[in-house]
Coordinates of C-alpha atoms and ligand atoms in Angstrom, one line a residue:
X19 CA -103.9 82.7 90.4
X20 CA -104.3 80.3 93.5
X21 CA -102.6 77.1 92.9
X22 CA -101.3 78.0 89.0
X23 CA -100.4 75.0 87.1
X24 CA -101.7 72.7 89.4
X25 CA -104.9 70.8 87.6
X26 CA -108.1 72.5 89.9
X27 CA -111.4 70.9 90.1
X28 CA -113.7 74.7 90.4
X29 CA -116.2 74.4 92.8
X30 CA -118.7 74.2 89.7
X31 CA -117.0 70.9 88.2
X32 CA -117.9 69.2 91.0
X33 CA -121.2 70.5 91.9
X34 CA -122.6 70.6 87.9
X35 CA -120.5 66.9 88.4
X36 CA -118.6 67.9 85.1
X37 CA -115.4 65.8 84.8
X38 CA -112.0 67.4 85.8
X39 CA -110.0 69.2 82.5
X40 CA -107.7 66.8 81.2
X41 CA -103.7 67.8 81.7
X42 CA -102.5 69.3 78.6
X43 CA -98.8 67.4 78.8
X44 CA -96.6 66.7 76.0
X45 CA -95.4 63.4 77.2
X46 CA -92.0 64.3 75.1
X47 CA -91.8 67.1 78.5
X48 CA -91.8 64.0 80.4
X49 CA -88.3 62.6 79.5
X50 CA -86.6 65.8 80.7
X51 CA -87.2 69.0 82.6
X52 CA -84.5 70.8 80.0
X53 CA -81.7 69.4 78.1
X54 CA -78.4 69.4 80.0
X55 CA -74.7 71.1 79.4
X56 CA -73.3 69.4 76.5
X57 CA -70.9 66.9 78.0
X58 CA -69.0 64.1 77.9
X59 CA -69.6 60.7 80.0
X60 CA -66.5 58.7 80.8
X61 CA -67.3 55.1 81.7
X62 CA -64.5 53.8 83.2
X63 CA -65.0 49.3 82.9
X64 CA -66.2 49.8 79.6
X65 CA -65.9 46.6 78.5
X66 CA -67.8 45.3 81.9
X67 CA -71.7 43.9 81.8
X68 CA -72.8 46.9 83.3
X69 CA -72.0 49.0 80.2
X70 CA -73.3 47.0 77.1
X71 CA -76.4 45.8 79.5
X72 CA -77.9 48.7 80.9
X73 CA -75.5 52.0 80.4
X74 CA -75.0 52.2 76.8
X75 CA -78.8 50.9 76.0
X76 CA -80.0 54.0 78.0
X77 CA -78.0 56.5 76.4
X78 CA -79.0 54.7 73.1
X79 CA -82.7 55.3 74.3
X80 CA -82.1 58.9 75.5
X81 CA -80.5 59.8 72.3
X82 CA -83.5 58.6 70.6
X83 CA -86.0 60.2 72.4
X84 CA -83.8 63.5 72.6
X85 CA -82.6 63.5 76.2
X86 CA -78.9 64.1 75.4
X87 CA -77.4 67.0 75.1
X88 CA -76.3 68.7 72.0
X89 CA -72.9 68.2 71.6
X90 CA -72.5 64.8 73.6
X91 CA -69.6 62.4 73.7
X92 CA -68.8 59.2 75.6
X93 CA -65.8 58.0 76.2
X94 CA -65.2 54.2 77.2
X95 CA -62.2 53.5 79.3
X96 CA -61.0 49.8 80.2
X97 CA -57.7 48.2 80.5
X98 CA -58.7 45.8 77.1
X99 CA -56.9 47.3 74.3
X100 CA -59.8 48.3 71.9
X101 CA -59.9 51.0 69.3
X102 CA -63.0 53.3 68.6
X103 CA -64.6 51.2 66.5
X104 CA -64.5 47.9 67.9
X105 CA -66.0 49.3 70.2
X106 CA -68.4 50.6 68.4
X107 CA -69.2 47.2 67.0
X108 CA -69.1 45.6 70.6
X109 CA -71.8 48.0 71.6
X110 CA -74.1 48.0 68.3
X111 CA -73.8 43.6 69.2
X112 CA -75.1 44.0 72.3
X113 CA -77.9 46.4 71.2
X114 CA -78.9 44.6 68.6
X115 CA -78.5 41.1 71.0
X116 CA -80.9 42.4 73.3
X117 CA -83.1 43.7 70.4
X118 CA -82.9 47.7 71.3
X119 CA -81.1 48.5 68.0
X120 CA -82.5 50.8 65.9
X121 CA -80.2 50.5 63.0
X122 CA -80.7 53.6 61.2
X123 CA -80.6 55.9 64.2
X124 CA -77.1 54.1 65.3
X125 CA -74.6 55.5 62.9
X126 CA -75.0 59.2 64.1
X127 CA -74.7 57.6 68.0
X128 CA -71.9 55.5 67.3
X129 CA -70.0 58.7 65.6
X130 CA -70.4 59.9 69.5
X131 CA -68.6 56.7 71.6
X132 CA -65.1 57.1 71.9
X133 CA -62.3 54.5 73.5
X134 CA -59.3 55.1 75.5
X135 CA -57.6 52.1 77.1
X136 CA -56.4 52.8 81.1
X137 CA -54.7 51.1 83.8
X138 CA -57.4 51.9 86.7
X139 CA -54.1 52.3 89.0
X140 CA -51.7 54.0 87.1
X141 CA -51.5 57.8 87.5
X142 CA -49.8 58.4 84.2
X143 CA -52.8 56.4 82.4
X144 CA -55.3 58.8 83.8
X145 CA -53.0 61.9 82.5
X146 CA -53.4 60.3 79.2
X147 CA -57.0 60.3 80.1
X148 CA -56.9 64.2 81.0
X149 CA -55.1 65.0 77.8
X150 CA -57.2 63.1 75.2
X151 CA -60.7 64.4 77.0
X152 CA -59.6 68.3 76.5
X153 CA -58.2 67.3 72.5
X154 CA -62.1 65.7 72.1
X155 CA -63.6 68.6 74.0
X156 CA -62.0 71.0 71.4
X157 CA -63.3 69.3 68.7
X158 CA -66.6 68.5 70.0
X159 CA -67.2 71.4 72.3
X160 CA -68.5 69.4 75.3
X161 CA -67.5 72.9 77.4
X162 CA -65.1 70.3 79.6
X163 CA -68.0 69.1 81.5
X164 CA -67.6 65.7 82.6
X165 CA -69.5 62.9 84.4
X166 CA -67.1 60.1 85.1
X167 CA -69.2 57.0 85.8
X168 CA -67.3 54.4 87.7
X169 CA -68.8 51.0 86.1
X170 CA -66.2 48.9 88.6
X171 CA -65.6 46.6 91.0
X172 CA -65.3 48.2 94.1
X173 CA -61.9 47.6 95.3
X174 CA -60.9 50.5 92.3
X175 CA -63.5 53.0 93.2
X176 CA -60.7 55.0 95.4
X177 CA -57.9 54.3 93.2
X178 CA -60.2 55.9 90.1
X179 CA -61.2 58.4 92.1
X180 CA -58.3 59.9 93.7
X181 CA -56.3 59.3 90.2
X182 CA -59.2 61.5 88.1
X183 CA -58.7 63.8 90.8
X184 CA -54.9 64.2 90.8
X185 CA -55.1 64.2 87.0
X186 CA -56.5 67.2 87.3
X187 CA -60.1 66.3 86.1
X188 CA -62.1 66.9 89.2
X189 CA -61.4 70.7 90.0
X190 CA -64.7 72.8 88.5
X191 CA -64.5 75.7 86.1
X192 CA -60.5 75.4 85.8
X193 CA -57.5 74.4 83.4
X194 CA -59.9 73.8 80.7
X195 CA -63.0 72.1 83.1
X196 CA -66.4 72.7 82.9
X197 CA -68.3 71.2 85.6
X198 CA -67.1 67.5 87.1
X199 CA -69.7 64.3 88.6
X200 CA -68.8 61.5 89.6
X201 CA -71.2 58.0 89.6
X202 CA -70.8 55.1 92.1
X203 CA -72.6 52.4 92.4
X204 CA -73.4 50.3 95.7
X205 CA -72.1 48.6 97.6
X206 CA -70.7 51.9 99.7
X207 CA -68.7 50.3 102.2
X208 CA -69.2 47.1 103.5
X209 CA -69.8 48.9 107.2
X210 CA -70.1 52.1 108.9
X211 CA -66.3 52.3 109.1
X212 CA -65.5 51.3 105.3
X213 CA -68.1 53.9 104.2
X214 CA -66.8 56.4 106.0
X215 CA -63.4 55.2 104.9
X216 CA -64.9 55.5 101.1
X217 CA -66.1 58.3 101.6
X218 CA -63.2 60.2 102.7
X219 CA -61.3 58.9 99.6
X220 CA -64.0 60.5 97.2
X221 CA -64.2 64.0 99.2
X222 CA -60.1 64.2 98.6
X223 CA -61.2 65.6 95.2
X224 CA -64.7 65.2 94.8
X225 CA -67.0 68.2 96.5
X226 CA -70.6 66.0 98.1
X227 CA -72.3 68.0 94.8
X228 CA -69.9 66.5 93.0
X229 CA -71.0 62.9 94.0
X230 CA -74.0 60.9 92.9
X231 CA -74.1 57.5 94.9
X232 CA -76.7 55.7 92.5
X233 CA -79.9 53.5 94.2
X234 CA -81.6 51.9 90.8
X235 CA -84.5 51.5 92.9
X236 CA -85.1 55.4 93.7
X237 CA -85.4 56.2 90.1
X238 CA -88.1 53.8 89.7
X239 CA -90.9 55.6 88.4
X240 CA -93.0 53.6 90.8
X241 CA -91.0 54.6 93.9
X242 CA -90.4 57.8 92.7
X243 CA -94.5 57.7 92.5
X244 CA -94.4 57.1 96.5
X245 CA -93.7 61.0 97.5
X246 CA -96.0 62.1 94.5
X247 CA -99.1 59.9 95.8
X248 CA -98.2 60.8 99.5
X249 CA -97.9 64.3 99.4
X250 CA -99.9 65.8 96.7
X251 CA -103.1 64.2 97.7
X252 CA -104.5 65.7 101.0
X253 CA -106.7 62.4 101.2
X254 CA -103.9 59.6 102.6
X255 CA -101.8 61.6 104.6
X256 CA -104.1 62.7 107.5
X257 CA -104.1 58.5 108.2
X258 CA -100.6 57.4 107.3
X259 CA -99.5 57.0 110.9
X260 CA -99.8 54.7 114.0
X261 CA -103.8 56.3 115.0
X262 CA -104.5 54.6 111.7
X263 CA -102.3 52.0 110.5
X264 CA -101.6 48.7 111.8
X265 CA -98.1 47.8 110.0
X266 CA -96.5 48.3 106.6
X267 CA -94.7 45.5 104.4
X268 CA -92.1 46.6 102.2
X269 CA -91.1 43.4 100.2
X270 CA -88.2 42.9 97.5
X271 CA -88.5 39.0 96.1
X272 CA -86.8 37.7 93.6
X273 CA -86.8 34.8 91.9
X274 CA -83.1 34.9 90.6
X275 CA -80.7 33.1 92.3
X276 CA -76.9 34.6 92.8
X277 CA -76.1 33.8 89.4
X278 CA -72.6 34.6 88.3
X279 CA -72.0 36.9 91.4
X280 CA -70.9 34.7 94.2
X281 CA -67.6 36.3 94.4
X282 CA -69.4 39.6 95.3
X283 CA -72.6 38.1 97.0
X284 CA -71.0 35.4 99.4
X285 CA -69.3 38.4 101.6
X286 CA -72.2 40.6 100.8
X287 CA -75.2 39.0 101.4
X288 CA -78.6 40.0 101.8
X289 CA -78.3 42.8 103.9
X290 CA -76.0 44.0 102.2
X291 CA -77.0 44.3 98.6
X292 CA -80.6 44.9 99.2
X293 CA -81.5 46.2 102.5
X294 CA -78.5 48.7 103.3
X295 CA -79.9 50.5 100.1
X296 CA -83.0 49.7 98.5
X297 CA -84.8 48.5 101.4
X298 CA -83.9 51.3 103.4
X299 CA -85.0 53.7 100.6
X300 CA -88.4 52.2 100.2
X301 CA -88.9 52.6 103.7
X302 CA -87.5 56.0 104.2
X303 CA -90.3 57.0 101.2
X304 CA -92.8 55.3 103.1
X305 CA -91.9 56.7 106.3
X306 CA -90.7 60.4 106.2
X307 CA -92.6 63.7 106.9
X308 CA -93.2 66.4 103.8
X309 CA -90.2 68.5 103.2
X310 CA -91.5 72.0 102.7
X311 CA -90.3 72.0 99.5
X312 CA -89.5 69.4 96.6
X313 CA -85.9 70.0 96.6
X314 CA -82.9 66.9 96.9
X315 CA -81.2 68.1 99.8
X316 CA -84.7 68.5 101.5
X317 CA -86.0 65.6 100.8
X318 CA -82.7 64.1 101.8
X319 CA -82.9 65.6 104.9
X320 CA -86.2 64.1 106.1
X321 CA -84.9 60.8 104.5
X322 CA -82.3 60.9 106.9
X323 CA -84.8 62.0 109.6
X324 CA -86.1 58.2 109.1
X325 CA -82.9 56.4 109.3
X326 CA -82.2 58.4 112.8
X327 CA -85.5 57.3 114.1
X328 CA -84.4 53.4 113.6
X329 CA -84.4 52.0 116.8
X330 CA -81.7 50.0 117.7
X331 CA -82.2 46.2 117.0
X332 CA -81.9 44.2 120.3
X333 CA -78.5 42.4 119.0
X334 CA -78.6 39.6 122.3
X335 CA -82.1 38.8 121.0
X336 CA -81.7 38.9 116.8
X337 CA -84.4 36.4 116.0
X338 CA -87.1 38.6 118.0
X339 CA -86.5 40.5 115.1
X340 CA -84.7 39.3 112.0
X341 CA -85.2 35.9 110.2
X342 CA -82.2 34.9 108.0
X343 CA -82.3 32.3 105.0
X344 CA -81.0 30.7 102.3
X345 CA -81.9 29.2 99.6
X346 CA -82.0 24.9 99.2
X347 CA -82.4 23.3 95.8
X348 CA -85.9 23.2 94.3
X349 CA -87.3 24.6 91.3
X350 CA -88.3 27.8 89.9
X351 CA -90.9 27.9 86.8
X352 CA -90.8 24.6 86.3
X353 CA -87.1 24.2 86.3
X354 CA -85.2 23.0 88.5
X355 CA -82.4 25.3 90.5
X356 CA -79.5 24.5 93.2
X357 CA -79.1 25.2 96.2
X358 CA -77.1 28.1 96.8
X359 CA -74.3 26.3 98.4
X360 CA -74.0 24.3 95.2
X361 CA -73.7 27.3 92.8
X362 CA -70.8 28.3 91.0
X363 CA -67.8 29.4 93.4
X364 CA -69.8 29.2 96.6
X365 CA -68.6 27.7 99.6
X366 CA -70.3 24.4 99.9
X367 CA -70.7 25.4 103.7
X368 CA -71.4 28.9 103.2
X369 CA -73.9 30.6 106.0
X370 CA -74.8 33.9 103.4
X371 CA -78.3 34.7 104.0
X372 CA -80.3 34.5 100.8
X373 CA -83.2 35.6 102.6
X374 CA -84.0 38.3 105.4
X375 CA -86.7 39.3 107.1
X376 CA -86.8 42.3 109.3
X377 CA -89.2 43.9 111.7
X378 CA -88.4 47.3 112.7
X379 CA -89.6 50.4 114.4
X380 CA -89.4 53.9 114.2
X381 CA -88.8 55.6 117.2
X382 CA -90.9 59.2 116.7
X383 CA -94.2 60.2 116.8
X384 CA -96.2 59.3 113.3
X385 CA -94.8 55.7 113.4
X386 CA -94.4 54.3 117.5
X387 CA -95.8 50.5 118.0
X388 CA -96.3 50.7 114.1
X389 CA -93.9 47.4 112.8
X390 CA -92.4 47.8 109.7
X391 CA -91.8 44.8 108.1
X392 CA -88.9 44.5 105.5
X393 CA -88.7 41.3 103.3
X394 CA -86.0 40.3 100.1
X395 CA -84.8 37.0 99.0
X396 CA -83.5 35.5 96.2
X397 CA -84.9 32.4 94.6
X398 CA -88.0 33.1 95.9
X399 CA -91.7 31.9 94.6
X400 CA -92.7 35.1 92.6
X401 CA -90.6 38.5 91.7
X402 CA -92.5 41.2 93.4
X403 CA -91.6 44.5 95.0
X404 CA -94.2 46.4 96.5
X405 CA -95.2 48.5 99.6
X406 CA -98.2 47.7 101.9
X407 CA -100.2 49.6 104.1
X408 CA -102.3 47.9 106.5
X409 CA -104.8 49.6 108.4
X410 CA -106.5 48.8 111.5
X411 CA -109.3 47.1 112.0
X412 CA -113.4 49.0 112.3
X413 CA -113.0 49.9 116.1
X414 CA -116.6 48.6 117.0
X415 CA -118.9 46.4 114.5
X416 CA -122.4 47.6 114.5
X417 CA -122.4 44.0 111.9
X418 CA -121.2 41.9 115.3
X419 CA -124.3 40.1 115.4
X420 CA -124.8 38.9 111.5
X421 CA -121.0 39.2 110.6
X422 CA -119.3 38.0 113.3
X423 CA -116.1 40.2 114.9
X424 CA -114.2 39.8 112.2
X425 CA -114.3 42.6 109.6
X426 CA -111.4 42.5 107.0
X427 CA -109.4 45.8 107.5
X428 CA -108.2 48.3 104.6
X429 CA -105.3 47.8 102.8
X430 CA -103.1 50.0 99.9
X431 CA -100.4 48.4 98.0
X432 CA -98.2 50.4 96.1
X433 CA -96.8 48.0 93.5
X434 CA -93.2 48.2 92.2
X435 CA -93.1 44.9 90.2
X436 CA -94.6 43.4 88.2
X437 CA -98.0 44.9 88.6
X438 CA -97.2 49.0 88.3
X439 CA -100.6 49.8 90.1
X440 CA -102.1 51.3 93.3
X441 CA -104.7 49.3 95.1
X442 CA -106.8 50.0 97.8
X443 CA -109.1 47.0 99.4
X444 CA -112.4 47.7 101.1
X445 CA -115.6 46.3 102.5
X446 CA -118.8 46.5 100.6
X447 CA -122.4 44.5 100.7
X448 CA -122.6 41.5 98.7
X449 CA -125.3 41.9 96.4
X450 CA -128.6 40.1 97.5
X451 CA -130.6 39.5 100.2
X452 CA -128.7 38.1 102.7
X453 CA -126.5 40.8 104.5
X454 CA -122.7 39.8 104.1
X455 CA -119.7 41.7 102.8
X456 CA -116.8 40.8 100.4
X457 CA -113.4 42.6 99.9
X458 CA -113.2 44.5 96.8
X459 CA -110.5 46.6 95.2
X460 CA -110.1 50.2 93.4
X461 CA -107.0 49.6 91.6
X462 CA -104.8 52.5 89.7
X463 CA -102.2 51.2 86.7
X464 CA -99.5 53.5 86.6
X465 CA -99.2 53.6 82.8
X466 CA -102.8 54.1 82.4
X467 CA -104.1 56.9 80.0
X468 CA -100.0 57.5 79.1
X469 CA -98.8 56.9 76.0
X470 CA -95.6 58.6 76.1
X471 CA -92.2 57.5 76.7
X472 CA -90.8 55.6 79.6
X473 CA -87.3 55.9 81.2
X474 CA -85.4 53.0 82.1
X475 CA -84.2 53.3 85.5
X476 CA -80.7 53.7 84.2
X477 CA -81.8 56.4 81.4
X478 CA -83.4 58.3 84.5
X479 CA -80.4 58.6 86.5
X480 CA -78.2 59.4 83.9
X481 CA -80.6 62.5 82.9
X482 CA -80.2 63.8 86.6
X483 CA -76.4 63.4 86.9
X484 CA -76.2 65.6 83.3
X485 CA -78.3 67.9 85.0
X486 CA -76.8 67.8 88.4
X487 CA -80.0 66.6 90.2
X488 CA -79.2 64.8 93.1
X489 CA -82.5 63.9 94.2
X490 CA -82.5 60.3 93.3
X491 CA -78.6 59.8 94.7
X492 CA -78.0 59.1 98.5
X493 CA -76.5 61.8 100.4
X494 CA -73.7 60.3 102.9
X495 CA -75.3 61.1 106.0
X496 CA -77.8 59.0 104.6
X497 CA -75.6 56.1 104.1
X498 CA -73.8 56.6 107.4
X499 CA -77.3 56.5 109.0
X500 CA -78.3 53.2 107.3
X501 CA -74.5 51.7 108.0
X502 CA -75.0 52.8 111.7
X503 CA -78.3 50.9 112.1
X504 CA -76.8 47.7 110.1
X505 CA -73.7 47.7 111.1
X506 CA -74.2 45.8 114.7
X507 CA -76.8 43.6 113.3
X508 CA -74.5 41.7 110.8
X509 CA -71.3 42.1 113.2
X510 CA -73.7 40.2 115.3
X511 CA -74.9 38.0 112.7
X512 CA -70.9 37.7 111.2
X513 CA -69.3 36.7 114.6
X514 CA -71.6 34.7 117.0
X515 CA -71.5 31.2 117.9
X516 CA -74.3 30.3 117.0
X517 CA -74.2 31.4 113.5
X518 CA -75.3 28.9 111.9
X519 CA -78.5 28.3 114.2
X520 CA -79.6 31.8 112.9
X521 CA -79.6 30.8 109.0
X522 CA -82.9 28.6 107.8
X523 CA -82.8 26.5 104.6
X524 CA -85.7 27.4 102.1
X525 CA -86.8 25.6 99.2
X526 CA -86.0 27.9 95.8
X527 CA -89.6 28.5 94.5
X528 CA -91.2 28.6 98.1
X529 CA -92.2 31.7 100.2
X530 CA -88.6 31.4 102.0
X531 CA -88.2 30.0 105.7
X532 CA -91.8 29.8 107.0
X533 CA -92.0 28.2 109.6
X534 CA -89.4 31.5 111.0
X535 CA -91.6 33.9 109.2
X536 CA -94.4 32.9 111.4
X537 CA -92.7 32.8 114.5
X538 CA -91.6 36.4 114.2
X539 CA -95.1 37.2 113.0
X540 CA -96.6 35.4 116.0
X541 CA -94.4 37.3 118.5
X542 CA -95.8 40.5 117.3
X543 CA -99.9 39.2 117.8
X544 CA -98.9 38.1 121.6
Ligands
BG6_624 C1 -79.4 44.8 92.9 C2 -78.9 43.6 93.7 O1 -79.0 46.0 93.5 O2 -80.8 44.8 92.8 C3 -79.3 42.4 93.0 O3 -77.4 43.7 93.7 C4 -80.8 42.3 92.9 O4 -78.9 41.2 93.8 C5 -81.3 43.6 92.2 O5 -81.1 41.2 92.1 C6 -82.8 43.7 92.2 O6 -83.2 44.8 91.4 P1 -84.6 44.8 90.7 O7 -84.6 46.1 90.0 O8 -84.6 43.6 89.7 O9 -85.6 44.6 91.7

């Protein structure tokens, strides 16, 4: 049958005007496609934040909405000396401190954490590793396959990786291995060359389909809703280009400031941690053509299409095209916040933008002349993430004469955060007699009519990496692409005299640095 398993409206429906069939989906089918391997995770900085925030909530969740696999271990790995159950009780105090526990699920997922204390740079630690994972995989059956999740800073991710590797744990289907993943987290480099650097260092033992280089962002289910919303609705895509659209604003604000990260942040940045990854995802969803087919490395491929249309910034002429903050004192809810340069272990005359604003074009057909304009910050009025289309103006008003010139022109705004919706503004009449029009909006809530569960971004991309779907990971060409494009712009930014003319001070709870905000949008209108 034509178009089986897709929900069809028959010519009748719509003529008769009978509503379309509803889907018939379990939302339990939702959580995951099938159930992967049985395997063990090995989360090496187990006693880190990342672990009793986000990783062992998610497996926690999974487990209770049966997206592990049957048999399923995890193994912590840290250099505190722990046993298996303090650790146990470590985890169950952070579940339960964040209000997740469900106590009388957590005995049976407890029985599956495990702890093994390492020294991240010690080869003969990580053989002790080797041997203790293949006596647990004989008595739990996890078939030897493996994800090692690297929950550390990144100075160790080589170290770990090349001594997992030369304790034999990386090579597939041998000396008692099943399969073998690796996780990383960003940062990937702090430039083009210490990527590729990185990246070297992982393929020593690590195959690319061995390697899943996590964005959170991508397994949003609201960015992940960007390809969906594009490309299976034949209405949007005939006028997602430059005959129809007058820019697109991809914005990231935050109203967190750098918190306790200041060692990381004050040589990172924000064009580092946000737009060498997330930003540059978001636009690459927005951006790219339809692969033929919904499959990772296809969809990588066209993502990567995106980051080689980038044209070059015009590095003698930055603020044509780039406004840089940071954040001054001020207040955020009602409370009030330092300035960045006073937070904990910052340098009191530290020139790390806060703030970044970014216009930039692609160089190929669908998008030339169309600006793209990329926005983060910290310490900013509102958190919001969300995508917006602006189209162009009515070419001619037949209204000129009662309305004026001025007709407000269509927008869609794919929400991220807080507001999970899809909103598309129009023009209609006012009611009444006199003839003038008002903007009005259809809006979509994601979570409308869905009563199933939701995955955490975390629980998401854990479900792929079991499964070996690398859809939601960055391929390295991707990250050398994004790297390549960065790269001069904060060497430019990093090194030139006038550095410090480059950075403007914004109040925390503002809009960031307007009066450079409207500069750069003023440049675009002459
Ligand atoms: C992280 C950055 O990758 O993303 C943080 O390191 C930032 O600085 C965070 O706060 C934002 O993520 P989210 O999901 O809260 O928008």
């Amino acid at each position: 049958m034509d178009g089986e398993g897709i929900n069809q409206n028959t010519i009748s429906d719509v003529i008769a005007n009978v509503s379309a069939p509803d889907l018939d989906i379990d939302p339990k089918e939702c959580v995951a496609p099938q159930r992967s391997d049985p395997c063990t995770i090995v989360i090496m900085g187990a006693t880190g934040d990342l672990t009793s925030r986000k990783l062992i909530p998610a497996l926690f969740n999974l487990y209770l909405n049966n997206g592990l696999p049957d048999p399923f271990l995890i193994v912590g790995c840290s250099r505190t000396k722990l046993d298996d159950l303090t650790f146990r009780d470590k985890m169950e105090d952070a579940l339960s401190k964040a209000g997740t526990l469900d106590r009388s699920k957590w005995p049976d997922f407890a029985a599956t954490l495990h702890y093994r204390v390492i020294d991240y740079e010690n080869r003969q630690s990580y053989q002790n590793l080797a041997d203790s994972l293949r006596n647990l995989d004989k008595k739990v059956n996890t078939q030897g396959n493996r994800v090692f999740y690297i929950a550390l800073p990144p100075k160790l991710y080589i170290s770990a990786a090349q001594l997992v590797g030369q304790a034999g744990l990386s090579a597939e289907e041998t000396n008692g291995n099943g399969w073998s993943r690796m996780v990383i987290e960003k940062p990937f480099g702090t430039n083009l060359k210490t990527a590729r650097e990185l990246d070297r260092s992982l393929h020593e033992y690590f195959n690319e389909h061995q390697i899943f280089r996590i964005d959170h962002y991508l397994a949003k289910e609201t960015v992940q809703n960007v390809l969906m919303f594009r490309f299976a609705n034949s209405l949007f895509e005939p006028i997602w280009n430059r005959r129809y659209v007058d820019y697109v604003s991809i914005r990231a604000n935050e109203t967190l400031g750098v918190e306790h990260r200041a060692g990381y942040y004050e040589h990172a940045g924000v064009l580092r941690d946000m737009f060498q990854n997330h930003m540059m995802q978001l636009l690459a969803l927005t951006a790219m053509e339809p692969p033929s087919r919904f499959e990772a490395d296809l969809v990588r491929d066209e993502k990567t299409k995106v980051f080689q249309a980038l044209r070059p910034f015009p590095v003698e002429n930055l603020q044509d095209c780039l406004v840089l903050g940071q954040y001054g004192a001020g207040t955020i809810n009602n409370d009030p916040v330092p300035a960045y340069r006073q937070e904990p272990e910052v340098n009191p005359h530290s020139l790390t933008p806060t703030f970044a604003m970014m216009k930039i074009y692609l160089d190929n057909w669908r998008w030339q002349g169309v600006p793209f304009y990329l926005t983060s910050g910290k310490r900013l009025a509102e958190k919001i993430t969300e995508i917006a289309i602006q189209f162009k103006t009515v070419p001619h008003s037949m209204f000129r004469r009662t309305l004026g010139e001025t007709i407000i022109a269509n927008r869609l705004t794919l929400g991220i955060y807080p507001d999970e919706t899809i909103t598309l503004t129009f023009q209609t009449k006012n009611p009444g007699a006199v003839v003038c029009l008002r903007t009005v909006t259809m809006d979509f809530h994601y979570q409308q009519n869905y009563t199933g569960p939701v995955l955490d971004a975390y629980e998401k991309v854990l479900i792929d990496c079991m499964l070996g779907d690398q859809m939601l990971f960055w391929r390295q060409d991707g990250v050398e692409r994004s790297w390549a494009f960065l790269t001069p712009i904060l060497n430019e930014c990093e090194t030139c005299d006038d550095q410090a003319n480059l950075l403007h001070f914004y109040e925390s709870g503002s809009c960031g640095p307007q009066e450079a905000i409207e500069k750069l949008l003023k440049e675009e209108n002459t």
